[in-house]
């Protein structure tokens, strides 16, 4: 079939001993070079599909994608828990030890961090590159969640990309996308990674939906910088993750209908100025990290807030928070009254109809002295809402 | 391509007369046996993809899957309504009579109930088995929704499975999954089945999202037992279904943004103890079963509640209920005032901002005498909220 | 493989000079004719899969699909912004100029409007036709968003269709589906089209979920007529679009958890009678059209309402509206106080817990004199809610 490539039957003319099994990165780079040689007409560059059949492949050389419309596709996300295996002791009787399906071991020997780098200067932006249904496996960490490995880094402005059905495991960074427009991250399995989805630079109109995720205890499940119109919906995000969602100067975006299970304060975290966002219909289940050797985030004790908000005109509504922390683990002291929603700055935030169930007494909402015009409706009793500002409106939950 | 199999060109060496058309179960079992013969290295068992091209296949022998990373994939869910056909009278002029696409007729002659059984003892759990884009058709019922047939039964603990884009029709049980971790059930078409999704035993962090479903009048659309962190979101569930979602000892889970159309009380049903769940943003449209010969559920009259809740600290918020039952069909008597939300037990449930539109006068919320600390806000007028307990807080809808 | 066809290796016996590149429509029609010749047994018509490899194909002849269970599938939605290219001036240095992946240029020379027409009379309805992962490109407009081209028109009653992962660009109408039952429109990229999804006639139990969309300034992003049980959830819809969602006599449906970015009033628009719908958890970001040459919709000034509602017993709850219109662009005069939610008719609508942030003073809710029994709770201050009817209940946001 034209423009359809199978990595397992490709040979690099200049280096015929390389196979997809010995270095799938070199193979894919050679296929891309061939596509570019074949598609030289500016008006007709449809790209290609590169298929990765089920198998165990080593990636020694970073792939660089600088063409639009390339779909790289496997036949399964192939996740298995390396963490459970590593903690299991004697595994000599185990049926299998490693992830599988269309399974790429990220083992760069080229000095590069990335398995896949997507990058092109000039015009237009790269469009419609698709990664689908294969597994990127970082194999091992040098220390927890640290190995310098990046599954996919999109380094230049991009439009209408699609990351779907992928598996990511044991990578320090699963997916980094810089300046994404109308990105779609859907149906992926991204766990046991340092960070899962990092949207850097700026971006608009993107979606992170219907994924399973779980980052390391020092990383982000979802990070977004300078975005507007981002929709984060319908994800099932489990521990650890220093935060579940971290917004940096991100506005007019949605965090809706997700299920969050976290071990630390700052499940929803912000930095900079984040305005007019909607955080609604989510379920938060906060527990204690069962691994007590993990550090707390710097300075984040239980006063930091399950949600920590910097910005104005945000709406936080219809969320359920189960705060289920062992009283002996509450910091800075066991007599601390933990904070659920901390509005640290900003004007006219609207907090309504949130329900909290706590293993200890909590402050459902705390307003910093710098805040103005916050409305707090049906989100805690009078004694559960604490304001250091005189500029706010409270209708306590009766 | 390595590890890619097409059921239509596979021959069983010991039994060469069998084809995928005569017994696709025997064919797939033989392919699995071959995969296991080929993949004996504990460190490298990537599994395989088995492709089912469009066609009509008979399954006479149950498939047993005991390897991870197996993807079985077709080219279409192939649903058509057998129910409409069966009720149509003379169909001699019809273009087609049966489901299609990658279409498996479940016709076990091996004494087994299941088309696919996924089961393996020992370690690790099976991971990342995927069923995608084919049709499992139970062909006929012996009596309504009864034929003993199971489309897929996962019988041992499992991780990161994926059921996507499948069609299930005329099976007594479409999908049963025991002890599921991070299961993904997305984009399926599961209708005219006794029950659709049954998550048994226990489980965590699973998703049932973006499906079309409709169970039989004595079955479950979605059943979950012993789960935590289950996200049921964005599904369009139509009648019948004795219940739309049935939780048994399931907690910290979400039923959000679904569209439910039901014929019976107990659209959301619970048994055991179910705590800290979020039921929000759903649309309930309750009608009368047009087929008056269907039995009511045992003892479930219109006092049972559209939602029947056993448990504590649940949040029920932002739901719309259209109660559209013919007054003459209200039970136990036509003077009964139907119940929308019945809190049968538990403490500190939070019921807020629900809207009910009724064809007859209704009680929007009823609190059992055993309940304590329920808060009912903006979910009905004073006359619509009925409490047999003295321990509750009411802010009636003004 | 049986019933699997590749458009690039098909030859029309009667016209062997035609290729998929010269007229993919004629090729697919001939494949369909062959499928019908091969599948004549009423009991066994599984249909087929037609694969479109990445490539640039011209469609000169409309495809007519009159068989069930046909899946037409490519390897990528292939979108790029033709609008940006057209506005870019000298593109001689551009890497590529056109959409790609499995890319069909809709260039009918047969006098027909449609690239794909799906139509069959008689019984049963067509079932389970699937369009997946290819690009339909209308190439150019004669005037903005006008070229008479239709990507896919389903013209007869249909069941369980699936439109997934498709790209649509520069079509006057991307997808029109008449009398849809249990339709699934998921994961598509539909932009720079006159209108995106138009569900005409009547229909039930359909889903439009997890899509990227953006219609032209005179078209619909989503239009639904005579539907019940429609679930519109998790979409990211960007400008322009005369409306984001337009309901005509559509009831018991959901518009939930979407992200809407619009340039005009009437983001949610209705005509006829629309009842018992749930509009919740959405984020509305209303801006001014940066292109001031675009006409306003006829008669729709800023008093029309971001949401314009005709009907009864609807619930509008938990929405965030960012009204971010340059004060100098407010019509009919810059002193006009814009309307966010206009209830133009109907009884017993329920409007609760909505938050508005405005660049100018706004009326959050306006009730027409004809309306009765509307409840407005926590959706604006006393001065922001304006009623011309005496039949309503207001609990202003404190």
PDB file of C-alpha atoms in Angstrom, chain A residues 380-386 394 396-397:
ATOM      1  CA  UNK A 380     -19.166  24.779  54.079  1.00  0.00           C
ATOM      2  CA  UNK A 381     -20.598  25.893  57.372  1.00  0.00           C
ATOM      3  CA  UNK A 382     -19.775  29.267  58.885  1.00  0.00           C
ATOM      4  CA  UNK A 383     -17.110  27.635  60.999  1.00  0.00           C
ATOM      5  CA  UNK A 384     -15.575  25.859  58.016  1.00  0.00           C
ATOM      6  CA  UNK A 385     -15.075  28.993  55.917  1.00  0.00           C
ATOM      7  CA  UNK A 386     -12.215  31.166  57.032  1.00  0.00           C
ATOM      8  CA  UNK A 394     -20.640  33.932  52.441  1.00  0.00           C
ATOM      9  CA  UNK A 396     -22.875  28.973  54.558  1.00  0.00           C
ATOM     10  CA  UNK A 397     -24.236  25.556  53.903  1.00  0.00           C
TER      11      UNK A 397
END
